[in-house]
mmCIF file of C-alpha atoms and ligand atoms in Angstrom:
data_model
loop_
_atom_site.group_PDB
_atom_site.id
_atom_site.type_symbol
_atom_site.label_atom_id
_atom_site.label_comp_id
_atom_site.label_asym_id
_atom_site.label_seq_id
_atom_site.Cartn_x
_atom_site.Cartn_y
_atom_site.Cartn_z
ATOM 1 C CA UNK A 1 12.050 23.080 17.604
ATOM 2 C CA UNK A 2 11.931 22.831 21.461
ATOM 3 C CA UNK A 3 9.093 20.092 22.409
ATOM 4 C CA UNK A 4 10.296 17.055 23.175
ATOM 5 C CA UNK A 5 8.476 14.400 21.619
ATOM 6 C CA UNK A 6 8.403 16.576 18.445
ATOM 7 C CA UNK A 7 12.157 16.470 18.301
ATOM 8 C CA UNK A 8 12.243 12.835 18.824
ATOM 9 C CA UNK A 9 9.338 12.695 15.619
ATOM 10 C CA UNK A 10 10.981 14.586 13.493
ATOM 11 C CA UNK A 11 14.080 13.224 13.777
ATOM 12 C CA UNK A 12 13.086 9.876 13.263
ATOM 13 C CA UNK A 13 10.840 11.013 10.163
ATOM 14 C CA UNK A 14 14.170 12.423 8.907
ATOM 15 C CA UNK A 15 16.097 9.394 8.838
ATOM 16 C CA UNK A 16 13.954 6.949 8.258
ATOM 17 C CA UNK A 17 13.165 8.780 4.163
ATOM 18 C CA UNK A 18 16.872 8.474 4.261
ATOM 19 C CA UNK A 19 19.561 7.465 6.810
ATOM 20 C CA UNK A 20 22.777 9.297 7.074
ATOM 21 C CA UNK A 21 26.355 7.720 5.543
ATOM 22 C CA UNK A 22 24.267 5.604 3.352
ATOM 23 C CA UNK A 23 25.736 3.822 -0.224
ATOM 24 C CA UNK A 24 23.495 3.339 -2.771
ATOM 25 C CA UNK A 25 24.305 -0.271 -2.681
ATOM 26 C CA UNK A 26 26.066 -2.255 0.567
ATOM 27 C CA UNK A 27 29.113 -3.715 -1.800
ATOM 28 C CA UNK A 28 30.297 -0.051 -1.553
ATOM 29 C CA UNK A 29 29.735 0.511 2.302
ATOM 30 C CA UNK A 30 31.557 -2.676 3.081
ATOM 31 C CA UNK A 31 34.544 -1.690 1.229
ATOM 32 C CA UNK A 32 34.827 1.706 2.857
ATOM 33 C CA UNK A 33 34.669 -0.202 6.182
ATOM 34 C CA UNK A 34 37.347 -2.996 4.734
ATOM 35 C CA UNK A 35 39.461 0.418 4.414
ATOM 36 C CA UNK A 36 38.874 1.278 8.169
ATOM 37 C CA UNK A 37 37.307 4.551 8.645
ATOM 38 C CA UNK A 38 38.420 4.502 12.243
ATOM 39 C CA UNK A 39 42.140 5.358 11.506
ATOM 40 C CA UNK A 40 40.888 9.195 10.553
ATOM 41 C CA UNK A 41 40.164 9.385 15.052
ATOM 42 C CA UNK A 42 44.049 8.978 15.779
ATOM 43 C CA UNK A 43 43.209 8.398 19.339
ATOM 44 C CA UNK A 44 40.151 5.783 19.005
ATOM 45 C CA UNK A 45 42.178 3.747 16.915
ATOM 46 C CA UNK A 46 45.257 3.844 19.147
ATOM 47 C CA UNK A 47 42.786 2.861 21.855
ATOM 48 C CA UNK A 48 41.381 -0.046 20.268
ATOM 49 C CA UNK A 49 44.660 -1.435 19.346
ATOM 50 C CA UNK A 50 44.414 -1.969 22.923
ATOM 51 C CA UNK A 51 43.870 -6.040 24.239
ATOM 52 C CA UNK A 52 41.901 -4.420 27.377
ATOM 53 C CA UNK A 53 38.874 -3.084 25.098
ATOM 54 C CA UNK A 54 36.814 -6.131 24.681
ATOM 55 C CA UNK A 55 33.418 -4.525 24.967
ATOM 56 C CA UNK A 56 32.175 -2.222 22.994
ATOM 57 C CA UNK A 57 28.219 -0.002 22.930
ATOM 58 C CA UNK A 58 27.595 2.058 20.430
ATOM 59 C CA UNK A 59 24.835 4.530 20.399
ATOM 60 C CA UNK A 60 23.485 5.780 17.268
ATOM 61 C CA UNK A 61 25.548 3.111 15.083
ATOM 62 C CA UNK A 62 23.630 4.539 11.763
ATOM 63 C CA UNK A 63 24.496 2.301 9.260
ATOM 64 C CA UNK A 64 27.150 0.835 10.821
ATOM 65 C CA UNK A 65 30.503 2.137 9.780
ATOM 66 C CA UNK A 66 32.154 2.329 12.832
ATOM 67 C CA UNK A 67 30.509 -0.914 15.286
ATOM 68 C CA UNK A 68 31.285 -2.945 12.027
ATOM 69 C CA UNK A 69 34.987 -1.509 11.570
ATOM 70 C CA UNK A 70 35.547 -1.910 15.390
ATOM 71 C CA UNK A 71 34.557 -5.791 15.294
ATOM 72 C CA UNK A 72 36.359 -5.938 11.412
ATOM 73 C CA UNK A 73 39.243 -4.363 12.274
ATOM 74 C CA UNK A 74 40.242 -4.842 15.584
ATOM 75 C CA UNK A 75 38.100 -7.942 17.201
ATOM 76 C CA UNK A 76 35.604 -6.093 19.539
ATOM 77 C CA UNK A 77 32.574 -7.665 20.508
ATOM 78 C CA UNK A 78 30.189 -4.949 19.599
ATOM 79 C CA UNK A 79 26.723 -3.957 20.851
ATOM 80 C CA UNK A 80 25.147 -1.046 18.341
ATOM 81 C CA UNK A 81 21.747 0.816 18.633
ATOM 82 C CA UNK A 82 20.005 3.052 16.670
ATOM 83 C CA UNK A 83 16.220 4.057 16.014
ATOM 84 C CA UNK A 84 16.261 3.472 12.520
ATOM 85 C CA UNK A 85 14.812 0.563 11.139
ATOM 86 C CA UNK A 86 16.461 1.131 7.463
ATOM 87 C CA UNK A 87 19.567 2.148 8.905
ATOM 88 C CA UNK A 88 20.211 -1.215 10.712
ATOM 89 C CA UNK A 89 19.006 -3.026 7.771
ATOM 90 C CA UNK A 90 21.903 -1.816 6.327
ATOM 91 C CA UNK A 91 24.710 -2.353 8.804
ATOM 92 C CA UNK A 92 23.320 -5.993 8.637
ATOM 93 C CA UNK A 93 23.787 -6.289 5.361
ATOM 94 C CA UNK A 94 27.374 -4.782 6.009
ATOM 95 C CA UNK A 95 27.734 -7.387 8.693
ATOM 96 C CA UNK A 96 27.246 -10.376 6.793
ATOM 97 C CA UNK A 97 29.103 -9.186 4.548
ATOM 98 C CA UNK A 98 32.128 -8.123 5.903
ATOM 99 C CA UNK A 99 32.042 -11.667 8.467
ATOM 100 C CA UNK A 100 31.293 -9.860 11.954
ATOM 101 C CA UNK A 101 27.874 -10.944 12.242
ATOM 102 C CA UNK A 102 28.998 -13.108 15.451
ATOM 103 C CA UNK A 103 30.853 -9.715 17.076
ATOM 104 C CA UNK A 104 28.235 -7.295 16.731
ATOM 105 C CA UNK A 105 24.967 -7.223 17.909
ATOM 106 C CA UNK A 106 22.578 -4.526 16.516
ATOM 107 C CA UNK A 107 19.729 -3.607 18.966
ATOM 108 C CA UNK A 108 16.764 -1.282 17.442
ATOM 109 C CA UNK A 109 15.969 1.324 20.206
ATOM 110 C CA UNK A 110 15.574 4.926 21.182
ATOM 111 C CA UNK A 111 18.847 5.214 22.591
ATOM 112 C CA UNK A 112 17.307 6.899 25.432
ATOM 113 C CA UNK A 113 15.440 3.712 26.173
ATOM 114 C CA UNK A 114 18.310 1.331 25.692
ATOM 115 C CA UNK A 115 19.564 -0.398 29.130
ATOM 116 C CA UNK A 116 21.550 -3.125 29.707
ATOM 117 C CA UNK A 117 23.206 -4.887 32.781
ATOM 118 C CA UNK A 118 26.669 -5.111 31.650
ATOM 119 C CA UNK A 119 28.818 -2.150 31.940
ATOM 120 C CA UNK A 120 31.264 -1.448 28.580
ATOM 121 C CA UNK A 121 34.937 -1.278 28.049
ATOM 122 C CA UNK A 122 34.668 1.766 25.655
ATOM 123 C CA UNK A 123 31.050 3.773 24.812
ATOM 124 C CA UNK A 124 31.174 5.283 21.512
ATOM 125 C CA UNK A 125 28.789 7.812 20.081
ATOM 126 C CA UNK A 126 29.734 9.544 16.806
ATOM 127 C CA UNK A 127 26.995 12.363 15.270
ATOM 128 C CA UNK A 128 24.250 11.419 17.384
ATOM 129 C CA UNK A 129 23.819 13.380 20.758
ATOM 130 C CA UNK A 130 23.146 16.584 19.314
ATOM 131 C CA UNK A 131 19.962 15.155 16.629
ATOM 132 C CA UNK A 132 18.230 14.033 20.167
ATOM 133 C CA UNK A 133 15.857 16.059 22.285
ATOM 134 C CA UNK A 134 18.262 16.735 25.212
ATOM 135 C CA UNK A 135 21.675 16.566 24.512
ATOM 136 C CA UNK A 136 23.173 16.788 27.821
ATOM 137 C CA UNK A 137 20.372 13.907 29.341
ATOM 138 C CA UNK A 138 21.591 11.781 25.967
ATOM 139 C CA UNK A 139 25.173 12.387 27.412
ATOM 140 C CA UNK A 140 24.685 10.715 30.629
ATOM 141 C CA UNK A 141 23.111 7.922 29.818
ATOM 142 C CA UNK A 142 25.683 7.044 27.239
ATOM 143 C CA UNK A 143 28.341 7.617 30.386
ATOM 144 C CA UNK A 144 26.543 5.224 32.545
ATOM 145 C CA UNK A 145 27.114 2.046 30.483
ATOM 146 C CA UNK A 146 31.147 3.228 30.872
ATOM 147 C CA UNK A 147 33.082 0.436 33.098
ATOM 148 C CA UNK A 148 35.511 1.588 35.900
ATOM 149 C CA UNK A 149 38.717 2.046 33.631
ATOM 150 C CA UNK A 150 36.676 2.195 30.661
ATOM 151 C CA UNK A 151 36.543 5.091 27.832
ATOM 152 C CA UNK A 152 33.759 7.352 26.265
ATOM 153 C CA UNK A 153 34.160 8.306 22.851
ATOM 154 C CA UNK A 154 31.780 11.456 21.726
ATOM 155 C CA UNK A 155 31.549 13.461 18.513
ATOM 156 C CA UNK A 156 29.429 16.786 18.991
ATOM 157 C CA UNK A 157 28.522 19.701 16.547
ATOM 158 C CA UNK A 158 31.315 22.409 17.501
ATOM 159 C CA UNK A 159 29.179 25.750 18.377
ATOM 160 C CA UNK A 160 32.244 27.991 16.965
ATOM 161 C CA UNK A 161 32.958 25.551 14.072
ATOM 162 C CA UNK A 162 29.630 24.929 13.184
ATOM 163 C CA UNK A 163 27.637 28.271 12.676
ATOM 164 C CA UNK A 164 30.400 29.853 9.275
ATOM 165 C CA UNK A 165 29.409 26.375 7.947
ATOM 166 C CA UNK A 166 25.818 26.873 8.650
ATOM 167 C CA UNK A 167 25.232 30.101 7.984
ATOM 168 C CA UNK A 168 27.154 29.354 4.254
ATOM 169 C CA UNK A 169 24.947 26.213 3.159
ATOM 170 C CA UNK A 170 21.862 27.872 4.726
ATOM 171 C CA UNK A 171 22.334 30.736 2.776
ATOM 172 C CA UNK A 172 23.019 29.620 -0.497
ATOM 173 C CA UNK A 173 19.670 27.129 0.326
ATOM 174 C CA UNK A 174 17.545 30.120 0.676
ATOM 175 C CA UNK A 175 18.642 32.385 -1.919
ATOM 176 C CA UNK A 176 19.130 29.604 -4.639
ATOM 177 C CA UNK A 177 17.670 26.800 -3.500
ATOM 178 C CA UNK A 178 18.442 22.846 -2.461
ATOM 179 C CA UNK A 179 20.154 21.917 -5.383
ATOM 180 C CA UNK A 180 22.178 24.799 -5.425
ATOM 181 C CA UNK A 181 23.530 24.204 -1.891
ATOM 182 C CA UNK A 182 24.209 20.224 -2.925
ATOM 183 C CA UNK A 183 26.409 21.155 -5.879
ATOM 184 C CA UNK A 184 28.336 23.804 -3.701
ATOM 185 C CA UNK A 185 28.407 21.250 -0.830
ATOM 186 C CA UNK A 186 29.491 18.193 -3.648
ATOM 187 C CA UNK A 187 32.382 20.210 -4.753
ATOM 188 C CA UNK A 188 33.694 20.560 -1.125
ATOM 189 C CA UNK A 189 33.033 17.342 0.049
ATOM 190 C CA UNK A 190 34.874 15.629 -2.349
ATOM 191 C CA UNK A 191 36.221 12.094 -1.024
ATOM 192 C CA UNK A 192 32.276 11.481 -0.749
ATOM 193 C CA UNK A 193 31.792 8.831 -3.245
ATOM 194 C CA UNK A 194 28.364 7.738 -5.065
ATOM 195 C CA UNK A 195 25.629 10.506 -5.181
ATOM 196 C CA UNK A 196 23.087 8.695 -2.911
ATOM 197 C CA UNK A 197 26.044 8.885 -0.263
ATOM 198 C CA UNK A 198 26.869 12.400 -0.860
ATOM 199 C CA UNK A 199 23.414 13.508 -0.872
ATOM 200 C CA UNK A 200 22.714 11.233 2.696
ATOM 201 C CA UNK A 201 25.714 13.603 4.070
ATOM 202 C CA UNK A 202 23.857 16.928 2.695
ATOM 203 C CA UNK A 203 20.950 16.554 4.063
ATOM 204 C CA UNK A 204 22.169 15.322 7.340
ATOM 205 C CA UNK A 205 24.204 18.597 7.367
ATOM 206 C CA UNK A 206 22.491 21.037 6.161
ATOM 207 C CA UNK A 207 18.623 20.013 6.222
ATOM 208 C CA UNK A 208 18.446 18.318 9.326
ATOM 209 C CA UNK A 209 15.380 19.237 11.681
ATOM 210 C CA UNK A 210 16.994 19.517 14.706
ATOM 211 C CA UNK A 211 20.486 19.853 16.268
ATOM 212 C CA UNK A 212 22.382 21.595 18.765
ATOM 213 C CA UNK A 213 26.130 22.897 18.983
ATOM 214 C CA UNK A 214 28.570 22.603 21.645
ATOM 215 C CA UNK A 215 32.110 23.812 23.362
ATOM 216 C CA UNK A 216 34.320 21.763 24.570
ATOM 217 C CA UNK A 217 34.343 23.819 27.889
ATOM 218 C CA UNK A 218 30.985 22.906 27.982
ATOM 219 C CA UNK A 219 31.457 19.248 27.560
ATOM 220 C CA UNK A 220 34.892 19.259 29.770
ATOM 221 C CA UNK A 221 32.126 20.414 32.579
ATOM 222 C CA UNK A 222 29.808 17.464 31.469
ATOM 223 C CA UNK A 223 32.824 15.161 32.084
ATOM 224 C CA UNK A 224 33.473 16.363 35.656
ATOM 225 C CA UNK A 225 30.116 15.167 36.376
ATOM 226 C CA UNK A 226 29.903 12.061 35.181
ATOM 227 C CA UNK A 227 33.450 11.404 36.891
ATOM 228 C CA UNK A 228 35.338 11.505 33.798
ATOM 229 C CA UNK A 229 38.304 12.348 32.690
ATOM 230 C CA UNK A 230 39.447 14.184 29.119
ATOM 231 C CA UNK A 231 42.047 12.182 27.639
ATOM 232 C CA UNK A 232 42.301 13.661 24.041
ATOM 233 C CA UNK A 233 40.036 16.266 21.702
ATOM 234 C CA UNK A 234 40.099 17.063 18.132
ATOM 235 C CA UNK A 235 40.430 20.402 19.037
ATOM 236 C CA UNK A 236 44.140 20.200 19.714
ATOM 237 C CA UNK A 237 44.909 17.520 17.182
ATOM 238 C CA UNK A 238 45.089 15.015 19.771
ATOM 239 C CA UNK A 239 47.939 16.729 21.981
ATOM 240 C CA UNK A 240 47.884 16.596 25.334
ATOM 241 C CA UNK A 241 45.053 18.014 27.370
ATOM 242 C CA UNK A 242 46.992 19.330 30.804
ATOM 243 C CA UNK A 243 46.144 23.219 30.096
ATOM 244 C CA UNK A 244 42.587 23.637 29.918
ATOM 245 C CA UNK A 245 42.422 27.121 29.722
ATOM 246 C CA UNK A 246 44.466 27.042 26.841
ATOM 247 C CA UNK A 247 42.584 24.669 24.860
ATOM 248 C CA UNK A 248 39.163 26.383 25.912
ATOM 249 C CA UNK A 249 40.851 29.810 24.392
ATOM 250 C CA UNK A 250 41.761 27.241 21.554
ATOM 251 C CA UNK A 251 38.604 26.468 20.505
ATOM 252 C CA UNK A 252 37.167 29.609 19.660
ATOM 253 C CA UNK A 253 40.082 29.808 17.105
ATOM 254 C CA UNK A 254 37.876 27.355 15.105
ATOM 255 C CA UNK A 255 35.310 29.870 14.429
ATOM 256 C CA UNK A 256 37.944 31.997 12.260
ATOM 257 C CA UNK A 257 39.105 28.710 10.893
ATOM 258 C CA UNK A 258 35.558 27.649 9.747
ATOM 259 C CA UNK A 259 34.951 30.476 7.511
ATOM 260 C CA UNK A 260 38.698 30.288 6.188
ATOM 261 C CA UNK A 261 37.918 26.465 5.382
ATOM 262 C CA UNK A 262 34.137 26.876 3.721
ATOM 263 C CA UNK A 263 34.387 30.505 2.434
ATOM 264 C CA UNK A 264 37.774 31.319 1.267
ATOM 265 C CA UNK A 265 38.968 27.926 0.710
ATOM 266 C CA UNK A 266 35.706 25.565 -0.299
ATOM 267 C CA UNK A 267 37.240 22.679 1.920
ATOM 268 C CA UNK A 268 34.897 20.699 3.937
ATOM 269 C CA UNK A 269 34.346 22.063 8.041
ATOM 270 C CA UNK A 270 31.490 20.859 8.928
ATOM 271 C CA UNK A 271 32.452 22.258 12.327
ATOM 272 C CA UNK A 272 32.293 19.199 14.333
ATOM 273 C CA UNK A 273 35.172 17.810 17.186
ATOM 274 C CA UNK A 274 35.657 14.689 19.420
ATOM 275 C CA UNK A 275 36.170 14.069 23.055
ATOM 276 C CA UNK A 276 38.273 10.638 24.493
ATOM 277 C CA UNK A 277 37.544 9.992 28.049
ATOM 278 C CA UNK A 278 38.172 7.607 30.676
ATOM 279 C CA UNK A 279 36.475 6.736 33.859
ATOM 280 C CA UNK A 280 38.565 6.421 37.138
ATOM 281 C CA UNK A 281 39.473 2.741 38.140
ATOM 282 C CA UNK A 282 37.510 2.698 41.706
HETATM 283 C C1 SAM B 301 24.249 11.608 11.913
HETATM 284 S S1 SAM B 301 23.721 9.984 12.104
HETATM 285 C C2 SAM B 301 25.226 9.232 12.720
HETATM 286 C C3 SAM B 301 25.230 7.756 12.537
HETATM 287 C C4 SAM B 301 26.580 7.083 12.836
HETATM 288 N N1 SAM B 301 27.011 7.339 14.179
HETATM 289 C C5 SAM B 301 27.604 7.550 11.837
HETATM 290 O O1 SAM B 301 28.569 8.198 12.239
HETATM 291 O O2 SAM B 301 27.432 7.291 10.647
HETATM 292 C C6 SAM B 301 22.719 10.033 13.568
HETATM 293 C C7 SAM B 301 22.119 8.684 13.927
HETATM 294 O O3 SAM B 301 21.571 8.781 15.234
HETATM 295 C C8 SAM B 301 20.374 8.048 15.264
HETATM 296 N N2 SAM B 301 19.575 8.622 16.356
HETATM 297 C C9 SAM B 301 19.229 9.903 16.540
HETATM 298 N N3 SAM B 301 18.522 10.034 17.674
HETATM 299 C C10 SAM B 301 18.431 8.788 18.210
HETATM 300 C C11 SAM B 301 17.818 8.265 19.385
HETATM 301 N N4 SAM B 301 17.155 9.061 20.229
HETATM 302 N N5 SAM B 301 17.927 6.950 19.634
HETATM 303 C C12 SAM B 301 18.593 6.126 18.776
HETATM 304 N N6 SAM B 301 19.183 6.569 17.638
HETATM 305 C C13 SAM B 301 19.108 7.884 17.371
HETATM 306 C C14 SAM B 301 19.769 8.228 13.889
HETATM 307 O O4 SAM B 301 18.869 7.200 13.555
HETATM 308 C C15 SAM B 301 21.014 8.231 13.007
HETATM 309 O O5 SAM B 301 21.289 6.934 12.526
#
């Protein structure tokens, strides 16, 4: 799927029968969020432990887990935006529930479309840049809305990760069918509670219209252009980032990895990694 404005369609269409991360009732998506999702990105939490984030945009909030655990958990003032009208309707519901309705502000817009005159403290995007038509375009305009000093946190599809995970699921879909990939998916995924939740993460996963994978060599070059600087990856586990050949050799590990995980082991690798970056001060 290559045209634009079809991508954009489609993807919309998708999410809107039935957004991604979603409970069958919002009791049970507030308490995941009163358990604080966050703490499973070691280095996003350890930055918003941090008095100096007090601004927060996040693009492509879904239904909310993260803006709502950022202004829950940690007091950020929180502006979150996401195309889908159901989606939102939920992280409202979260909202109220959960007592951050005052700290986060939930803005229904094509993220590409979203502007604002205030700069951010920290710019999160979790899942989303790869679903949209141009990944790299989607990239830079989240990096805009960074303040001098501030941070950009991005989760991507992992193009060595991704394709053992793919090319599993996608197989079993074709030879046996959708509910045949769902109960093979179920018994990986386990922590995935209710079914309406686990089948929200299948589809996003493995039916989704339109997504593309990417290397953190690729993204590390994405950085340098937007005049930022990688702080901390998934990739390593968070270590330090000061040999970047290393870690670019690193990364193709995770093909081997993937079809250890989802093949040998049935463990859930959905092939996906993080980036932490930080704008210079001037
Ligand atoms: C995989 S979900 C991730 C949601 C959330 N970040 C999470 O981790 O649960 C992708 C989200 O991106 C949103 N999205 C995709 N393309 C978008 C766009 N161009 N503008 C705004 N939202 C978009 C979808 O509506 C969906 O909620």
């Amino acid at each position: 799927m290559t045209d634009a404005s079809t991508v954009t369609h489609a993807v919309r269409d998708f999410y809107r029968d039935m957004p991604f991360n979603y409970y069958s009732d919002a009791g049970l998506a507030a308490d995941s969020v009163a358990r604080n999702p966050i703490a499973d990105y070691p280095d996003l939490d350890a930055l918003l432990e941090e008095d100096e984030i007090e601004t927060v945009l996040e693009l492509g909030c879904g239904a909310g887990w993260a803006s709502n655990s950022m202004a829950k958990h940690y007091g950020k003032s929180v502006t979150a935006v996401d195309f889908t009208a159901a989606a939102l309707a939920r992280a409202r519901d979260v909202s109220g529930r959960l007592g951050t309705t005052d700290q986060v502000r939930f803005v229904e817009s094509d993220l590409f479309e979203f502007q604002s005159p205030d700069s951010f403290d920290l710019v999160v995007s979790v899942g989303v840049l790869h679903h949209t038509r141009d990944c790299r375009a989607a990239f830079a305009h989240a990096a805009q809305f960074v303040a001098p000093g501030g941070f950009l946190f991005v989760g991507l599809y992992h193009l060595f990760g991704r394709r053992p995970f793919l090319e599993l699921f996608q197989g079993i879909h074709a030879r046996e069918g959708e509910e045949a990939a769902f109960e093979r998916f179920r018994s990986c995924a386990s922590t995935l509670s209710d079914e309406t939740h686990q089948r929200s993460w299948f589809r996003d996963q493995v039916l989704h219209p339109h997504e593309t994978q990417h290397t953190l060599a690729e993204v590390w070059n994405w950085l340098d252009e937007e005049g930022l600087s990688l702080v901390s990856t998934s990739i390593n586990q968070y270590q330090d980032v000061d040999d970047r050949p290393a870690l670019e050799e690193l990364e193709k590990r995770c093909e081997a990895i993937s079809w250890q995980r989802n093949r040998d082991e049935n463990s859930y690798y959905p092939g996906f990694f993080t980036i932490l970056a930080q704008r210079d001060e001037a």
